XYZ file of C-alpha atoms in Angstrom:
423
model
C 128.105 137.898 145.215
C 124.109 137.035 145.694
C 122.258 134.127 145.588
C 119.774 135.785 142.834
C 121.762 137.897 140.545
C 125.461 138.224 139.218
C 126.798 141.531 139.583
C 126.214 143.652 137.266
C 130.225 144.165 136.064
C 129.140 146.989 133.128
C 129.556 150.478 132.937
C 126.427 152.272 131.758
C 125.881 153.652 129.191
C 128.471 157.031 127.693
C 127.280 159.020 124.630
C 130.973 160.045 124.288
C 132.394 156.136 124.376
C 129.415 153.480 123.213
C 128.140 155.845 120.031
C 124.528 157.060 118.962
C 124.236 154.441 116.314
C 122.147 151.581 116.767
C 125.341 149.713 115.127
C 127.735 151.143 117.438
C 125.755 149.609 120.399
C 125.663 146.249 120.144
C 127.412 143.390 117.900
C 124.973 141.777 115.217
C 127.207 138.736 114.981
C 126.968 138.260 119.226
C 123.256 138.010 118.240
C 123.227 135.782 115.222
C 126.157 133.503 116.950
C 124.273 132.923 119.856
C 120.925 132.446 118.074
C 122.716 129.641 116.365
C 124.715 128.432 119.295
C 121.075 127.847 120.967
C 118.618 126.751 118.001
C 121.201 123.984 117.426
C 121.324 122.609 121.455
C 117.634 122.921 120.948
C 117.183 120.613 117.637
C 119.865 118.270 119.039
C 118.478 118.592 122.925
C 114.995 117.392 121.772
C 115.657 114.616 119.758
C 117.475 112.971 122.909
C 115.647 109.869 124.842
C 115.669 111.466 127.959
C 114.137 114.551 126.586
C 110.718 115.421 128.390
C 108.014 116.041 126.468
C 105.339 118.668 126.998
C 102.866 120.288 125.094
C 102.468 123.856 126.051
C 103.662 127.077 125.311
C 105.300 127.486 128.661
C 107.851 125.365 128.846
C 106.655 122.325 125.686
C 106.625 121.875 122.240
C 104.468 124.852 121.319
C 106.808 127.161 122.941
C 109.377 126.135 120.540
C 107.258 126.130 117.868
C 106.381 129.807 118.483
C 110.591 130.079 118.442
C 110.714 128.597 114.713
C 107.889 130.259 113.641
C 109.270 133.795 114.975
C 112.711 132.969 113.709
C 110.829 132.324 109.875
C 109.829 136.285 109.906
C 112.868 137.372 110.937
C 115.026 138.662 107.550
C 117.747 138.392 109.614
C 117.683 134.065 110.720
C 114.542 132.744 108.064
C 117.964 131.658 105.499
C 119.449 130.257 108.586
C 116.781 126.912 108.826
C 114.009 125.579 107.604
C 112.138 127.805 110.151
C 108.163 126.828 109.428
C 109.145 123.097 109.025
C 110.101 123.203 112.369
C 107.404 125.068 113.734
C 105.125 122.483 112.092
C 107.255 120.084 113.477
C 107.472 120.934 117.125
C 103.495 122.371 117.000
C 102.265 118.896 115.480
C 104.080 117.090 118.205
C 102.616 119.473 120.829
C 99.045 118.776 120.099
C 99.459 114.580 119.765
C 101.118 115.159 123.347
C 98.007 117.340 124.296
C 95.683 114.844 122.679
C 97.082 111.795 124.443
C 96.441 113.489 128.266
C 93.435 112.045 129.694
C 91.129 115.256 129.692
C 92.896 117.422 126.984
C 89.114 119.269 126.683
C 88.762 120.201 130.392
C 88.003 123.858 131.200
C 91.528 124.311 131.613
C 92.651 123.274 129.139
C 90.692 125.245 126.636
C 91.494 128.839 128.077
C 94.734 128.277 129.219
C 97.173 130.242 126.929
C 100.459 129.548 128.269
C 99.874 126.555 129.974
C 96.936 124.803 127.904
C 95.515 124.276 124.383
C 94.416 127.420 123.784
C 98.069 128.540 123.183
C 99.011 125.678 121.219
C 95.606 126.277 118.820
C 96.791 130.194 118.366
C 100.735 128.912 117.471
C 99.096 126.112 115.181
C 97.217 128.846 113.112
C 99.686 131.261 112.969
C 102.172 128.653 111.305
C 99.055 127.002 109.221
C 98.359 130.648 108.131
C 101.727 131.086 107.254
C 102.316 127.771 105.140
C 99.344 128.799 102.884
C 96.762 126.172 104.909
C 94.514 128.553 105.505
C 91.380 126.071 106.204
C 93.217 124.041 108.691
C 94.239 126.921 110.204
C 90.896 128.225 110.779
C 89.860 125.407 112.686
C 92.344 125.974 115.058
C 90.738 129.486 115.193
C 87.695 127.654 115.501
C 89.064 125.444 118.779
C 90.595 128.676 120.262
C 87.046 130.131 120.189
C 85.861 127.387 122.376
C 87.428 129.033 125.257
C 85.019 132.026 125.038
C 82.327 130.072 126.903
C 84.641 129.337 129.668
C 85.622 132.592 130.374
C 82.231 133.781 130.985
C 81.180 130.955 133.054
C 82.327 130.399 136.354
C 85.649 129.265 135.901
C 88.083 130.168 138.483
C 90.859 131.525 137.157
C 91.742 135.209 135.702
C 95.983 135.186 135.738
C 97.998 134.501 132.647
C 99.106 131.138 132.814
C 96.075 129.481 132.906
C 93.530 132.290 133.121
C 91.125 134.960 131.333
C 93.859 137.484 130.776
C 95.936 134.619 129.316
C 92.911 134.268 127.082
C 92.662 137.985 126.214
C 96.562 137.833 125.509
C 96.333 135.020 123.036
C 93.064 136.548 121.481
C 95.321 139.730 120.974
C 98.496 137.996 119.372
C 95.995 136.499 117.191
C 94.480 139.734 115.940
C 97.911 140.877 115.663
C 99.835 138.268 113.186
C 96.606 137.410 111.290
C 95.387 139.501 108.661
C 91.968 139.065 108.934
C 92.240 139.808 112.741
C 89.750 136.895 113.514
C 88.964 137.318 117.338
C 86.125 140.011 117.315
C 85.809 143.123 119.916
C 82.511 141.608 121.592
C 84.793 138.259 122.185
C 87.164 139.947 123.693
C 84.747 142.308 125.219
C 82.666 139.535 126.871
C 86.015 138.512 128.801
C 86.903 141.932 129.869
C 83.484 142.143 131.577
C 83.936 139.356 133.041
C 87.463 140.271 134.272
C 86.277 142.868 135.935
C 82.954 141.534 137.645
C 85.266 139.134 139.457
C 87.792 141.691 140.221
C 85.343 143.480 141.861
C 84.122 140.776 143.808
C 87.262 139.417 144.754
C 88.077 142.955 146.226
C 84.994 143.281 148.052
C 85.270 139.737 149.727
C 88.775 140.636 150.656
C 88.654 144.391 151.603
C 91.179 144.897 149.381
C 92.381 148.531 148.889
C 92.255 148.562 145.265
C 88.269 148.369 143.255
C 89.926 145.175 141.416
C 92.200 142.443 142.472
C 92.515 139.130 141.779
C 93.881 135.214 143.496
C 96.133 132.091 142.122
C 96.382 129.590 144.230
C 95.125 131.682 147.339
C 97.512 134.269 147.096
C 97.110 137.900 145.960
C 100.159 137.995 143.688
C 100.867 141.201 141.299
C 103.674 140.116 139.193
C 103.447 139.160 135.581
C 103.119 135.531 135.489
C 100.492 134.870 138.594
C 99.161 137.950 139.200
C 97.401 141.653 139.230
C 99.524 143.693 136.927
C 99.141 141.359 133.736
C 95.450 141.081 134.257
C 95.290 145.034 134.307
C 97.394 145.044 131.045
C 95.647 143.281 128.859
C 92.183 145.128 130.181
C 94.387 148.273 128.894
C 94.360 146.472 125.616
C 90.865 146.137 124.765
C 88.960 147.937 122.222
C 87.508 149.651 124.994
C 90.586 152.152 124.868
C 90.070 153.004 121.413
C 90.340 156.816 121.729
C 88.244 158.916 119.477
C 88.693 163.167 119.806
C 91.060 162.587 122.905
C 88.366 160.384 125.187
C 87.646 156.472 125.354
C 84.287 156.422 124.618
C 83.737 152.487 124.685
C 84.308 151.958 128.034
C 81.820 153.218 130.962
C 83.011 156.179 133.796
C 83.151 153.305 136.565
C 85.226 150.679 134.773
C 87.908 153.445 133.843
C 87.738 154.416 137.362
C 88.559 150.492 139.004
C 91.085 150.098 135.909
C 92.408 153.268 136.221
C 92.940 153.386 140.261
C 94.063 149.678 140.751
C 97.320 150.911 138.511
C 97.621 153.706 140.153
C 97.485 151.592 143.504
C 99.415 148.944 142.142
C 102.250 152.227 141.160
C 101.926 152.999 145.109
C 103.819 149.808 145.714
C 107.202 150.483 143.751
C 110.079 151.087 146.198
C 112.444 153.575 145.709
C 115.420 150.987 144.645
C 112.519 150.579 141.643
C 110.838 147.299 142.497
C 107.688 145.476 143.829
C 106.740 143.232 146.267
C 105.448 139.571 145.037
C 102.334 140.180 146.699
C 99.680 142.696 147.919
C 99.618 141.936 151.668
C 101.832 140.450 154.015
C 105.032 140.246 151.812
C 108.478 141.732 152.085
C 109.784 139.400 149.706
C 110.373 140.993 146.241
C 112.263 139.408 142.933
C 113.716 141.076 139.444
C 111.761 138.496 137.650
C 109.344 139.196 134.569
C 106.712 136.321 137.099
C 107.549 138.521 140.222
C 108.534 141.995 140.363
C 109.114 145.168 138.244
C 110.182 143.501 135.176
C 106.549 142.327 134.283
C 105.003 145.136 136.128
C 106.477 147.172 133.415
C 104.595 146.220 131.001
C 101.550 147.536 132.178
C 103.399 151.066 133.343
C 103.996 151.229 130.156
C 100.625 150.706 128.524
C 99.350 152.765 130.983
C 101.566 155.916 129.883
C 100.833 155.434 126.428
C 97.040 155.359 127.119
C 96.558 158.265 129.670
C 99.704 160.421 128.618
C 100.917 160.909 132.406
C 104.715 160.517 133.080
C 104.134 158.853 136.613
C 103.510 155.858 134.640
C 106.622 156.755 132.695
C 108.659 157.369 135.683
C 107.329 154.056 137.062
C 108.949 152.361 134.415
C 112.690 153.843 134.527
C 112.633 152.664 138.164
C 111.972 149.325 137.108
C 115.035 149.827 134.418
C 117.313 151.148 136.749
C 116.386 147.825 139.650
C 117.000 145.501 136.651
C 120.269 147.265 135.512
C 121.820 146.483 139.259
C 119.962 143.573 139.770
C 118.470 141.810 136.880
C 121.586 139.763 135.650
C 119.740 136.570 137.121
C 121.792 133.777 137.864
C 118.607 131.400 137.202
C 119.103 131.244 133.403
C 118.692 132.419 129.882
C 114.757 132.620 129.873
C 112.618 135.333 129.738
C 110.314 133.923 132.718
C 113.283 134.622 135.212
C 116.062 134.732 133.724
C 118.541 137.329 132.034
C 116.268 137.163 128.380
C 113.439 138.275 129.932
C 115.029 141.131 131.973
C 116.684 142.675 128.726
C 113.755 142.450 127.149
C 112.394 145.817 129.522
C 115.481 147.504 128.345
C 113.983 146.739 124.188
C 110.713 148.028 125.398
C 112.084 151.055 127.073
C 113.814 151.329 124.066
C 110.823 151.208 121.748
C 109.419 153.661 124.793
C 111.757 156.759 124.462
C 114.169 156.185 121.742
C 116.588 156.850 124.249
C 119.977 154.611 123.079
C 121.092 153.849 126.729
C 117.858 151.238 127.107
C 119.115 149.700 123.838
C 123.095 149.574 125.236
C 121.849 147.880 128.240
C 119.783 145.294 126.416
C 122.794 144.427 124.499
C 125.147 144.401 127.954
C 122.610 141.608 129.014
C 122.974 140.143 125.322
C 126.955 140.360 125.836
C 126.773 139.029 128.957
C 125.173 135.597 127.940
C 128.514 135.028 126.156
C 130.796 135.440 129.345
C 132.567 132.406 131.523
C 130.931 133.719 134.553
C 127.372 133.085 133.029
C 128.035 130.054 131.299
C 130.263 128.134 134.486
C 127.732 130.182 137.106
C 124.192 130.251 135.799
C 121.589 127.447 136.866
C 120.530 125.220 134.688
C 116.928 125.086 134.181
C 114.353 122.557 134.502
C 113.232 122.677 130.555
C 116.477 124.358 129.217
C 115.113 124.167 125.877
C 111.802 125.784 126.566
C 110.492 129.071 125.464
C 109.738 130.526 129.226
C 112.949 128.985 130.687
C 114.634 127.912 128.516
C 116.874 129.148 124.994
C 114.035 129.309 123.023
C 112.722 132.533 124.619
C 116.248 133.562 124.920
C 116.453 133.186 120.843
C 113.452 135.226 120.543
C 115.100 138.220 122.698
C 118.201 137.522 120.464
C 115.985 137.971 116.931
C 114.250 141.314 118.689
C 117.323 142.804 119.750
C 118.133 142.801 115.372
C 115.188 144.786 115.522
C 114.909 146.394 118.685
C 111.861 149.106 116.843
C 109.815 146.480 116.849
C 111.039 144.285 119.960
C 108.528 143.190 121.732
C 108.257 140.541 125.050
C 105.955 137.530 123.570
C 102.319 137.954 123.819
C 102.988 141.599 125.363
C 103.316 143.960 122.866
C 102.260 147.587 124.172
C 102.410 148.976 120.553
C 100.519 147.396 117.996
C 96.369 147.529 117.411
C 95.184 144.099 118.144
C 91.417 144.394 117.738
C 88.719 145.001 114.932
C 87.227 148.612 114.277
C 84.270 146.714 114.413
């Protein structure tokens, strides 16, 4: 036994016992019992005095809000509540909690997706859009937009919690869920530039071996939440990469280069158990965490194989499976932050990645093993056990995609669909 991680106590995954059919897998009524097990803790958790309140997507309102609203376009759970009336709900009370902080229209506070308004404006239009309001909705558009200005000023920040690339990812889920796609590319360009201008200085100033690299909180981090590898990512997913006769012809030689090298740097630093360190320099310590380590470096891996059709990228990213498999059965939780949600969600996008049915029987081991006495008596509670990032509501949103598991995707991280203009 470990202080991180339960032992993994499955067998993987047999042709010849555990069946080719998507059916044979995994149990549909695990899924839908356990969605249900944890909306209703969360409607009865957050109507309690003690509850805490908070206003982001992180670990507030607006992450559960993004639950409900997820939950009302899934065929398989939108009969099981009144799904958008709770998104409006929790997303109304989200924004009078982010209205009554003192500065709710700092810098901050305007880019930050997970962590700040911006991510509560982008949940509030999606579930306007969605109720047929589509005017208020686009004034939420409107206040996301605001953000642009910051990001190509001289604020200091470039991660995804409270950063440019948490900008760019919100832009994208935007383009992606509305219709009318309503962040344009030279938004989204703008940011890109001027991710990489301060990648490039950053890596200068430091002598960093990589052309870009990036700080939170005065530390080099690469994993998902603080650091490199999600900044990289959603670069990847700019209209820049639009490929036309086999080339990218939107994005200058020397920007491919710095993109294109700090990956294959960053690739340089996977072990051969599969994982990553938490940091560039000076650290030995390494997690199984979608924040730290190889299951939110993935994500870009993967982006990076579909884009430049090399299987060193794909390689990458079965290490990373095969370090969560052993290790990734967390004992801090349900979430998909660091816990065992956000672990078997690699497995749905390796999945999605291959077609290959043992990704999808190990997603649903980590779905089975939610349900067990060990997990339940063991696992730590977290802080905001309601919350979409720690909590069950990010756990019910691995639950819905694992129904689905061709179209699973980790929140705000989908390495798939288009999420730009042609224009």
């Amino acid at each position: 036994m470990t202080s991180r991680f339960f032992e993994n106590p499955y067998e993987d995954y047999d042709e010849s016992k555990h069946g080719t059919l998507e059916t044979d897998i995994f149990n549909r009524n695990t899924a839908i019992q356990l969605v249900q097990s944890y909306v209703d803790k969360i409607l009865i958790g957050t109507k309690k005095s003690q509850y805490k309140l908070r206003d982001d997507l992180y670990v507030g309102e607006a992450g559960i809000a993004f639950m409900f609203w997820k939950l009302s376009r899934s065929d398989d759970f939108r009969h099981l509540y009144p799904c958008l009336e709770h998104a409006s709900f929790y997303i109304q009370r989200a924004k009078e909690i982010s209205q009554a902080k003192r500065d709710p229209s700092s810098d901050t506070a305007r880019i930050a997706f997970l962590c700040g308004n911006s991510g509560i404006t982008a949940i509030s239009a999606a579930i306007l859009n969605d109720i047929g309001k589509a005017n208020e909705a686009s004034c939420d558009i409107a206040s996301f937009l605001t953000g642009h200005t910051i990001c190509i000023s001289s604020y200091d920040a470039d991660e995804v919690l409270v950063g440019r690339a948490g900008y760019l990812s919100g832009a994208y889920w935007l383009n992606q869920v509305l219709q009318s796609k309503p962040i344009k590319n030279n938004i989204i360009e703008d940011v890109c530039n001027k991710l990489i201008q301060r990648g490039r200085e950053y890596s200068r100033s430091k002598r960093s071996p990589l052309p870009l690299m990036y700080e939170y909180h005065d530390s080099d981090y690469l994993g998902a939440a603080h650091g490199l590898c999600s900044v990289l990512h959603m670069l990847l997913e700019s209209p820049w990469f639009v490929e036309t006769q086999g080339t990218f012809n939107n994005i200058s030689a020397t920007k491919l280069h710095d993109i294109q090298n700090s990956i294959e740097y960053l690739l340089t630093m996977q072990d051969e158990d599969g994982n990553f360190p938490t940091r560039l320099l000076n650290s030995n310590k390494k997690l199984i965490h979608w924040c730290h380590g190889c299951a939110g470096v993935i994500y870009v891996l993967a982006k990076a194989y579909l884009l430049f059709k090399d299987d060193k990228y794909l390689r990458g990213c079965r290490k990373c499976t095969e370090a969560i498999w052993r290790q990734g059965l967390l004992r801090k939780g349900p979430g998909i932050c660091h816990g065992v949600a956000g672990n078997g969600y690699a497995f749905l996008l390796m999945y999605r990645l291959t077609q290959e049915k043992k990704y999808l029987y190990r997603a649903a081991k980590f779905m089975e093993f939610l349900t067990t006495d060990q997990f339940v008596e063991e696992a730590r509670s977290p802080d905001r056990p309601f919350s979409l990032y720690e909590g069950f509501a990010g756990t019910v949103c691995f639950l819905v995609d694992i129904m689905n598991p061709r179209s699973a995707y980790f929140p705000f991280m989908d390495v798939f669909d288009v999420k730009f203009n042609s224009t």
